[in-house]
Amino acid sequence: MERSDQTADILSAFDDAGIGYAVTDREGRLLSASPAFLAETQLPPDAVPSKAAWFTLDASEAVVQAVRGALWRDLVGGGQVWRGWVRWRLPDGETKFFEGTAKPLSDTRVVLIANDHSDLIEADRALEESEATLRTILDRLPLSVTLQGPDGRIAYINDYLPRRLGLPRTAFLNKGPGDVLVSKPGEAVADAIRRALDRREALDAWPLDITIGPLAGTSWLLFTRPILGHGGDLRRYLIIAVDRSAEAALAQERERFARTLAETQKVGALNDFAGALAHELSNILHPAGVYARALAKDPDQVDRGVLAGRIADAVRSAGDILRRTLLMARGEAEPRKVQDLRPFLHEVVETARDLAPRGLTYAVDPPEGAVSAVLVATEFRQVLLNLLNNAAEAQAHKGRILIRVEDEAPLPANLLVQPTASGPFALVAVIDEGEGMDVATATHTFEPFFTTKSAGRGTGLGLPVVLGLVTGWGGTVSVDSAPGEGSTFSIWVPKGSPKRWEERGEV
């Protein structure tokens, strides 16, 4: 193939690839131009040959064209090859970006090649703008975001922690979090993070309490995500830390309020049934006094053994009532742990039966086996006593109250308060035969100081105490009622082993 034929084939390939080329003189005036060159630059065909240099033929500002001319004269005019980028302004104002090469030939001509990379440049620019926008968004988030290498050193950190600590970002980069915060995660959290990263797994909502350093006294939730390479190797890991200190303080305040409210209600509850307790003890001990006086008058009477037995039974019954009352009146703190509900249920129901007036009965529908749940024993007694007192008052202290217990029950869909524990849940339901409530009234029953009783007959604190105590265990409460159909107050108490709860941070 002749050399001219090869050149023609090469130039044809340039045209097919959309790469423009032209021939100029040493001053830059166009002598010839390919169709692709004219299409890229949007120069008319009659622009060739040109009287002016090619770099002055677009719509760019005069100063830009002057800079081009200076570069052209310094390099091409001196016989050197020029390579670089050309920012070309079209007549309609659109900007193109050409990768250009100008090579002087042995004569006075220059070969100029222009390859349009506008799409690539625009894509890079859009990517830079997107990255800048993302960085701005990350910097404005109310949480800490870091990218760390496999060795734990920080490769990126958003503005949250540097701004909060009054430090530049450079104080964090290439350092471990403990080098800056003067605090390291607890061993349980650190081991969990290491194990998760070794398995290339994510961690969600792991608690971290910082006890020393500038963030001492703050509580955080950690979320981690491994970032893997194409071969599955760990390249980076993303750590998001959410400061929940305000939430934790609010939760503590709520807990203090709930316990204070519980103590207040407990005094009121004791006042409410103090009269009934005195009456019951009087009923039990009055016959004992009669028997004792009879024995004092005639110690040798024939039925003295029977009378002594009756006295002992009466004293034992009174002691049982007082013992159960004292259990519920004690204020010492108890740990939350997995326990069988049945003994506490039996104690409270027996106390309620002892104090119940004639005409009021209690029935229990428990499962056959144990009903284990995570709770505080004295608080459970208080919750159940509140529900039983509420049911008794709803039906004017007469009729039948049913207590239904299920070892495991699904949560209803219409809960007013969602549980904080993950479940499963044991169910204790107290069902009364009262007048019932409409939906509007039922939705307010757990609000403090809300009561359907007449003035002077209720504080409106019993059911809010129930709500506060049950949610403190991680459970929840509900009410199902309708006018004329009575009410069912239910508590869902979380089940589970202490080990599993500790691993999830729920105990």
Coordinates of C-alpha atoms in Angstrom, one line a residue:
M1 CA 0.0 0.0 0.0
E2 CA 1.4 3.4 -1.0
R3 CA 2.2 5.9 1.8
S4 CA -0.5 8.3 0.6
D5 CA -3.0 5.5 0.8
Q6 CA -2.0 4.7 4.4
T7 CA -2.3 8.3 5.3
A8 CA -5.8 8.5 3.7
D9 CA -6.9 5.4 5.7
I10 CA -5.6 6.9 9.0
L11 CA -7.4 10.2 8.3
S12 CA -10.5 8.3 7.5
A13 CA -10.3 6.5 10.8
F14 CA -9.9 9.8 12.6
D15 CA -13.1 11.0 10.9
D16 CA -15.0 7.8 11.8
A17 CA -13.8 8.2 15.5
G18 CA -15.0 11.9 15.6
I19 CA -11.4 13.1 16.0
G20 CA -11.0 16.4 14.2
Y21 CA -7.8 17.4 12.4
A22 CA -6.7 20.4 10.4
V23 CA -3.6 21.9 8.8
T24 CA -2.5 25.4 9.6
D25 CA 0.5 27.6 8.9
R26 CA 2.9 28.6 11.6
E27 CA 0.7 31.6 12.4
G28 CA -2.3 29.3 13.0
R29 CA -4.3 30.2 9.9
L30 CA -6.4 27.2 8.7
L31 CA -5.3 25.8 5.4
S32 CA -7.6 22.7 5.5
A33 CA -9.9 21.0 8.0
S34 CA -11.6 17.7 8.3
P35 CA -15.4 17.4 8.5
A36 CA -15.0 16.3 12.2
F37 CA -12.9 19.4 13.0
L38 CA -15.6 21.7 11.5
A39 CA -18.3 19.8 13.3
E40 CA -16.6 20.0 16.7
T41 CA -15.8 23.6 16.4
Q42 CA -19.0 24.5 14.5
L43 CA -17.0 26.5 12.0
P44 CA -18.6 27.0 8.6
P45 CA -17.0 25.3 5.6
D46 CA -16.1 28.7 4.1
A47 CA -13.9 29.4 7.2
V48 CA -11.2 27.4 5.4
P49 CA -8.9 28.8 4.4
S50 CA -9.0 31.4 7.1
K51 CA -7.4 34.8 7.3
A52 CA -7.2 34.7 11.1
A53 CA -5.6 32.1 13.4
W54 CA -7.9 29.2 14.3
F55 CA -7.7 30.0 18.0
T56 CA -9.4 33.3 17.5
L57 CA -12.4 31.9 15.6
D58 CA -14.6 30.9 18.6
A59 CA -16.8 33.1 20.8
S60 CA -14.3 33.2 23.8
E61 CA -13.3 36.4 25.4
A62 CA -10.4 38.3 23.7
V63 CA -8.2 37.8 26.8
V64 CA -8.6 34.0 26.4
Q65 CA -7.8 34.1 22.7
A66 CA -4.7 36.3 23.5
V67 CA -3.4 33.7 25.9
R68 CA -3.9 30.9 23.3
G69 CA -1.9 33.1 20.8
A70 CA 1.0 33.6 23.2
L71 CA 1.3 29.8 23.8
W72 CA 1.0 29.0 20.1
R73 CA 3.7 31.5 19.2
D74 CA 6.1 30.4 22.0
L75 CA 5.8 26.6 21.2
V76 CA 4.6 26.0 17.7
G77 CA 6.2 29.1 16.3
G78 CA 9.5 27.8 17.7
G79 CA 9.1 24.4 16.1
Q80 CA 8.0 22.6 19.3
V81 CA 5.0 20.3 19.7
W82 CA 2.1 21.6 21.7
R83 CA -0.2 19.4 23.8
G84 CA -2.9 20.7 26.0
W85 CA -6.6 21.5 26.6
V86 CA -8.7 24.0 24.7
R87 CA -11.8 25.5 26.2
W88 CA -13.8 26.4 23.1
R89 CA -16.9 28.6 23.2
L90 CA -19.5 27.9 20.6
P91 CA -21.7 30.7 19.0
D92 CA -24.7 29.7 21.2
G93 CA -22.6 30.0 24.4
E94 CA -22.1 26.3 25.0
T95 CA -18.6 25.4 26.0
K96 CA -16.6 22.5 24.6
F97 CA -13.4 20.9 25.9
F98 CA -10.8 19.6 23.3
E99 CA -7.7 17.7 24.0
G100 CA -5.4 19.2 21.4
T101 CA -2.0 18.4 19.8
A102 CA -0.2 20.7 17.3
K103 CA 2.9 19.4 15.6
P104 CA 5.0 21.5 13.2
L105 CA 6.0 19.8 10.0
S106 CA 9.3 20.1 8.1
D107 CA 7.9 22.8 6.0
T108 CA 5.9 25.8 7.3
R109 CA 2.7 23.8 7.9
V110 CA 1.4 22.5 11.3
V111 CA -0.9 19.5 11.9
L112 CA -3.6 20.3 14.5
I113 CA -5.6 17.5 16.1
A114 CA -8.6 18.2 18.4
N115 CA -10.4 15.4 20.3
D116 CA -13.7 16.4 21.9
H117 CA -13.7 15.3 25.6
S118 CA -16.6 17.6 26.7
D119 CA -18.7 14.7 28.0
L120 CA -15.8 13.4 30.1
I121 CA -15.0 16.9 31.5
E122 CA -18.7 17.6 32.3
A123 CA -19.0 14.2 34.0
D124 CA -15.9 14.9 36.1
R125 CA -17.2 18.3 36.9
A126 CA -20.6 16.9 37.9
L127 CA -18.9 14.3 40.0
E128 CA -16.9 17.0 41.8
E129 CA -20.0 19.0 42.4
S130 CA -21.8 15.9 43.7
E131 CA -18.9 15.1 46.0
A132 CA -18.8 18.7 47.2
T133 CA -22.6 18.6 47.9
L134 CA -22.2 15.2 49.7
R135 CA -19.4 16.7 51.9
T136 CA -21.6 19.6 52.7
I137 CA -24.5 17.4 53.7
L138 CA -22.2 15.2 55.8
D139 CA -20.7 18.2 57.5
R140 CA -24.2 19.4 58.4
L141 CA -25.4 16.1 59.9
P142 CA -25.9 16.1 63.7
L143 CA -23.8 13.0 64.0
S144 CA -20.2 11.8 63.5
V145 CA -19.2 10.1 60.3
T146 CA -15.7 8.6 59.8
L147 CA -13.9 6.4 57.3
Q148 CA -11.2 4.3 58.9
G149 CA -8.6 2.0 57.5
P150 CA -8.2 -1.6 58.6
D151 CA -5.7 -0.4 61.2
G152 CA -8.3 1.9 62.7
R153 CA -6.7 5.1 61.5
I154 CA -9.1 7.8 60.3
A155 CA -9.0 8.6 56.6
Y156 CA -12.0 10.9 56.6
I157 CA -14.1 12.6 59.2
N158 CA -17.0 15.0 58.8
D159 CA -17.2 18.3 60.6
Y160 CA -19.3 17.2 63.6
L161 CA -16.6 16.1 66.1
P162 CA -13.9 18.6 65.0
R163 CA -16.5 21.5 65.4
R164 CA -17.7 20.1 68.7
L165 CA -14.2 19.8 70.1
G166 CA -12.9 23.0 68.6
L167 CA -10.2 21.1 66.7
P168 CA -9.1 21.1 63.0
R169 CA -9.9 18.0 60.9
T170 CA -6.1 17.5 60.5
A171 CA -6.0 16.7 64.3
F172 CA -8.0 13.5 63.5
L173 CA -6.6 12.3 60.2
N174 CA -4.3 9.3 60.2
K175 CA -5.0 8.8 63.9
G176 CA -7.1 6.4 65.9
P177 CA -10.2 7.8 67.6
G178 CA -8.7 7.1 71.0
D179 CA -5.6 9.2 70.2
V180 CA -7.9 12.3 69.9
L181 CA -10.8 11.5 72.3
V182 CA -8.5 10.1 75.0
S183 CA -11.1 7.3 75.4
K184 CA -11.5 3.8 73.9
P185 CA -14.6 1.7 73.6
G186 CA -15.3 -0.7 76.4
E187 CA -13.9 -4.2 75.9
A188 CA -17.3 -5.7 75.1
V189 CA -17.9 -3.1 72.4
A190 CA -14.3 -3.2 71.1
D191 CA -14.4 -7.0 70.8
A192 CA -17.8 -6.9 69.1
I193 CA -16.5 -4.4 66.5
R194 CA -13.3 -6.5 65.9
R195 CA -15.3 -9.7 65.5
A196 CA -17.8 -8.0 63.1
L197 CA -15.0 -6.5 61.0
D198 CA -13.2 -9.9 60.9
R199 CA -16.4 -11.4 59.6
R200 CA -17.0 -8.5 57.2
E201 CA -20.3 -7.8 59.0
A202 CA -22.1 -4.7 60.1
L203 CA -22.9 -3.6 63.6
D204 CA -26.1 -1.7 64.5
A205 CA -26.8 0.5 67.5
W206 CA -24.0 -0.6 69.8
P207 CA -23.8 1.6 72.9
L208 CA -20.6 3.4 73.9
D209 CA -20.3 5.5 77.1
I210 CA -17.3 7.8 77.2
T211 CA -16.0 8.2 80.8
I212 CA -12.8 10.3 80.2
G213 CA -11.5 13.0 77.9
P214 CA -13.3 16.0 76.4
L215 CA -16.4 13.9 75.7
A216 CA -16.6 12.4 79.2
G217 CA -20.2 11.8 80.3
T218 CA -21.6 11.4 76.8
S219 CA -23.4 8.3 75.5
W220 CA -23.3 7.2 71.9
L221 CA -24.7 4.6 69.5
L222 CA -22.3 3.1 67.0
F223 CA -23.1 1.9 63.5
T224 CA -20.4 0.2 61.4
R225 CA -20.2 -0.9 57.8
P226 CA -17.3 -2.7 56.2
I227 CA -16.2 -1.4 52.7
L228 CA -14.6 -4.3 50.8
G229 CA -12.3 -4.4 47.7
H230 CA -13.0 -6.4 44.6
G231 CA -11.2 -9.4 46.1
G232 CA -13.2 -9.2 49.4
D233 CA -10.4 -7.6 51.3
L234 CA -11.3 -4.9 53.9
R235 CA -10.4 -1.5 52.5
R236 CA -12.2 0.8 54.8
Y237 CA -14.9 0.7 57.4
L238 CA -17.6 3.3 57.9
I239 CA -18.4 4.3 61.5
I240 CA -21.4 6.5 62.3
A241 CA -21.7 7.7 65.9
V242 CA -24.9 9.2 67.2
D243 CA -24.8 11.2 70.4
R244 CA -27.7 10.1 72.5
S245 CA -26.6 11.9 75.7
A246 CA -29.7 14.2 75.7
E247 CA -31.9 11.2 75.0
A248 CA -30.3 9.2 77.8
A249 CA -30.6 12.1 80.2
L250 CA -34.3 12.4 79.2
A251 CA -34.8 8.7 79.7
Q252 CA -33.2 9.0 83.2
E253 CA -35.5 11.9 84.0
R254 CA -38.5 10.0 82.8
E255 CA -37.5 7.0 85.0
R256 CA -37.0 9.3 88.0
F257 CA -40.4 10.8 87.3
A258 CA -42.0 7.4 86.9
R259 CA -40.5 6.2 90.2
T260 CA -41.5 9.4 92.0
L261 CA -45.0 9.1 90.6
A262 CA -45.1 5.4 91.6
E263 CA -44.1 6.3 95.2
T264 CA -46.8 9.1 95.3
Q265 CA -49.4 6.7 93.9
K266 CA -48.3 4.0 96.3
V267 CA -49.1 6.3 99.3
G268 CA -52.4 7.1 97.8
A269 CA -53.1 3.4 97.1
L270 CA -52.3 2.5 100.7
N271 CA -54.6 5.2 102.0
D272 CA -57.4 3.9 99.7
F273 CA -57.3 0.4 101.0
A274 CA -56.2 1.2 104.5
G275 CA -59.8 1.2 105.7
A276 CA -60.5 -2.0 103.9
L277 CA -57.4 -3.6 105.4
A278 CA -58.4 -2.4 108.9
H279 CA -61.9 -3.8 108.4
E280 CA -60.6 -7.1 107.2
L281 CA -58.1 -7.4 110.1
S282 CA -60.9 -6.5 112.5
N283 CA -63.1 -9.3 111.0
I284 CA -60.3 -11.8 111.4
L285 CA -58.9 -10.7 114.8
H286 CA -62.2 -9.9 116.6
P287 CA -63.2 -13.6 116.9
A288 CA -59.7 -14.4 118.1
G289 CA -60.2 -11.9 120.9
V290 CA -63.5 -13.5 121.8
Y291 CA -61.9 -16.9 121.9
A292 CA -59.0 -15.6 123.9
R293 CA -61.3 -14.0 126.5
A294 CA -63.3 -17.2 126.8
L295 CA -60.1 -19.2 127.4
A296 CA -59.0 -16.6 130.0
K297 CA -62.2 -17.1 131.9
D298 CA -62.2 -20.9 131.8
P299 CA -58.8 -22.3 130.8
D300 CA -60.0 -25.9 131.5
Q301 CA -63.1 -25.9 129.2
V302 CA -63.4 -28.9 127.0
D303 CA -63.1 -27.2 123.6
R304 CA -60.0 -25.2 124.5
G305 CA -57.9 -26.9 121.8
V306 CA -60.5 -25.9 119.1
L307 CA -60.5 -22.3 120.3
A308 CA -56.7 -22.2 120.4
G309 CA -56.6 -23.5 116.8
R310 CA -59.0 -20.8 115.7
I311 CA -57.0 -18.1 117.3
A312 CA -53.8 -19.4 115.6
D313 CA -55.6 -19.5 112.2
A314 CA -56.8 -16.0 112.6
V315 CA -53.4 -14.6 113.6
R316 CA -51.8 -16.5 110.7
S317 CA -54.3 -15.1 108.3
A318 CA -53.7 -11.6 109.6
G319 CA -50.0 -12.1 109.3
D320 CA -50.3 -13.2 105.7
I321 CA -52.3 -10.1 104.8
L322 CA -49.7 -7.8 106.5
R323 CA -46.8 -9.6 104.9
R324 CA -48.2 -9.2 101.4
T325 CA -49.1 -5.6 102.1
L326 CA -45.5 -4.9 103.4
L327 CA -44.0 -6.5 100.3
M328 CA -45.9 -4.1 98.1
A329 CA -45.2 -1.1 100.4
R330 CA -41.4 -1.6 100.4
G331 CA -39.4 0.9 98.3
E332 CA -36.1 -0.9 98.0
A333 CA -34.7 -1.2 94.5
E334 CA -34.8 -4.6 92.9
P335 CA -32.8 -5.8 89.8
R336 CA -34.6 -6.5 86.6
K337 CA -34.3 -10.2 85.9
V338 CA -36.0 -13.3 84.4
Q339 CA -38.6 -14.6 86.8
D340 CA -41.7 -16.8 86.9
L341 CA -44.8 -14.5 87.1
R342 CA -47.0 -17.1 88.8
P343 CA -45.8 -16.7 92.5
F344 CA -46.2 -12.9 92.3
L345 CA -49.6 -13.3 90.6
H346 CA -50.8 -15.6 93.3
E347 CA -49.7 -13.2 96.1
V348 CA -51.4 -10.2 94.6
V349 CA -54.6 -12.0 93.8
E350 CA -54.8 -13.6 97.3
T351 CA -54.3 -10.1 98.8
A352 CA -57.1 -8.7 96.6
R353 CA -59.3 -11.6 97.6
D354 CA -58.6 -11.0 101.3
L355 CA -59.6 -7.4 101.0
A356 CA -62.5 -7.9 98.6
P357 CA -66.0 -7.2 99.8
R358 CA -68.7 -9.8 99.7
G359 CA -69.9 -10.1 96.1
L360 CA -66.6 -9.4 94.4
T361 CA -64.6 -12.5 93.1
Y362 CA -61.4 -13.0 91.2
A363 CA -60.6 -15.8 88.7
V364 CA -57.2 -16.6 87.2
D365 CA -56.7 -18.3 83.9
P366 CA -53.0 -19.2 83.8
P367 CA -51.1 -21.5 81.5
E368 CA -50.0 -24.9 82.7
G369 CA -46.3 -24.2 82.9
A370 CA -44.1 -21.4 84.1
V371 CA -44.5 -17.9 82.7
S372 CA -41.0 -16.4 82.6
A373 CA -40.4 -12.7 82.0
V374 CA -37.9 -9.9 82.6
L375 CA -39.2 -7.5 85.3
V376 CA -38.8 -6.1 88.8
A377 CA -40.8 -8.2 91.3
T378 CA -42.1 -5.5 93.6
E379 CA -43.0 -3.3 90.6
F380 CA -44.9 -6.2 89.0
R381 CA -46.9 -6.6 92.3
Q382 CA -47.7 -2.9 92.3
V383 CA -48.7 -2.9 88.6
L384 CA -51.0 -5.9 89.1
L385 CA -52.6 -4.4 92.2
N386 CA -53.3 -1.2 90.4
L387 CA -55.0 -3.0 87.6
L388 CA -57.1 -5.1 90.0
N389 CA -58.1 -2.0 92.0
N390 CA -59.0 -0.2 88.8
A391 CA -61.1 -3.2 87.6
A392 CA -62.8 -3.5 91.0
E393 CA -63.8 0.2 91.0
A394 CA -64.9 0.0 87.4
Q395 CA -67.6 -2.6 88.4
A396 CA -68.5 -1.1 91.8
H397 CA -66.7 -3.8 93.8
K398 CA -69.1 -6.5 92.7
G399 CA -69.1 -9.2 90.1
R400 CA -66.2 -11.2 88.6
I401 CA -62.7 -10.0 87.6
L402 CA -60.8 -12.4 85.3
I403 CA -57.0 -12.4 85.1
R404 CA -55.7 -14.1 82.0
V405 CA -52.0 -15.0 81.6
E406 CA -50.2 -16.3 78.4
D407 CA -46.6 -17.4 78.3
E408 CA -46.1 -15.8 74.9
A409 CA -48.5 -13.5 73.0
P410 CA -48.2 -11.4 69.8
L411 CA -48.4 -7.6 70.1
P412 CA -51.5 -5.9 68.8
A413 CA -51.2 -3.5 65.9
N414 CA -52.8 -0.5 67.6
L415 CA -50.4 0.0 70.5
L416 CA -50.3 3.6 71.9
V417 CA -46.7 3.0 73.1
Q418 CA -44.2 0.7 71.3
P419 CA -42.0 -1.6 73.5
T420 CA -38.3 -0.9 73.6
A421 CA -37.4 -4.6 74.1
S422 CA -37.4 -6.9 71.0
G423 CA -39.7 -9.6 72.4
P424 CA -41.1 -12.1 72.7
F425 CA -43.6 -11.0 75.3
A426 CA -45.6 -12.6 78.1
L427 CA -49.2 -11.3 78.5
V428 CA -51.1 -10.5 81.7
A429 CA -54.6 -9.2 81.0
V430 CA -57.2 -8.0 83.6
I431 CA -60.8 -8.2 82.4
D432 CA -63.5 -6.4 84.2
E433 CA -67.3 -6.3 83.9
G434 CA -67.6 -2.5 84.2
E435 CA -69.4 -0.1 82.0
G436 CA -66.6 0.1 79.5
M437 CA -65.3 3.2 77.6
D438 CA -65.5 4.7 74.2
V439 CA -62.3 5.0 72.1
A440 CA -61.8 8.7 72.9
T441 CA -61.8 8.0 76.6
A442 CA -59.7 4.8 76.4
T443 CA -56.9 6.7 74.6
H444 CA -56.5 9.0 77.6
T445 CA -56.5 6.4 80.3
F446 CA -52.7 6.3 80.7
E447 CA -52.3 10.0 80.9
P448 CA -51.4 11.5 84.3
F449 CA -54.3 12.9 86.3
F450 CA -56.9 11.7 83.8
T451 CA -59.7 9.9 85.6
T452 CA -63.3 8.9 84.9
K453 CA -64.2 8.9 88.6
S454 CA -66.1 11.6 90.3
A455 CA -64.3 14.4 92.1
G456 CA -62.4 13.3 95.2
R457 CA -62.6 9.6 94.3
G458 CA -59.5 9.2 92.1
T459 CA -56.1 10.8 91.5
G460 CA -55.6 9.7 87.9
L461 CA -52.2 8.3 88.8
G462 CA -52.7 4.6 88.9
L463 CA -52.6 3.7 85.2
P464 CA -49.8 6.2 84.3
V465 CA -47.7 4.4 87.0
V466 CA -48.5 1.1 85.3
L467 CA -47.4 2.5 82.0
G468 CA -44.2 4.0 83.5
L469 CA -43.2 0.8 85.3
V470 CA -44.0 -1.6 82.4
T471 CA -42.2 0.5 79.8
G472 CA -39.3 0.6 82.2
W473 CA -39.0 -3.2 81.8
G474 CA -39.0 -2.7 78.0
G475 CA -42.7 -3.8 77.7
T476 CA -45.9 -2.0 76.9
V477 CA -49.6 -1.7 77.9
S478 CA -52.9 -1.5 76.1
V479 CA -56.6 -1.1 76.8
D480 CA -59.4 -2.7 74.8
S481 CA -62.9 -1.4 75.8
A482 CA -66.3 -0.5 74.5
P483 CA -69.3 1.0 76.1
G484 CA -71.4 -1.6 77.9
E485 CA -68.8 -4.4 77.3
G486 CA -66.3 -3.8 80.1
S487 CA -62.6 -3.3 79.7
T488 CA -59.4 -5.4 79.2
F489 CA -56.2 -3.8 80.4
S490 CA -53.2 -5.8 79.2
I491 CA -49.5 -5.6 79.9
W492 CA -46.8 -7.2 77.7
V493 CA -43.7 -8.1 79.7
P494 CA -40.5 -9.0 77.7
K495 CA -39.2 -12.5 78.0
G496 CA -35.6 -13.7 77.4
S497 CA -32.4 -14.8 79.1
P498 CA -30.2 -12.3 80.9
K499 CA -27.3 -13.2 78.6
R500 CA -29.2 -12.3 75.5
W501 CA -30.5 -9.1 77.0
E502 CA -27.0 -8.0 78.1
E503 CA -25.7 -8.7 74.6
R504 CA -28.4 -6.5 73.1
G505 CA -27.8 -3.8 75.7
E506 CA -31.4 -4.2 77.0
V507 CA -30.5 -4.9 80.7

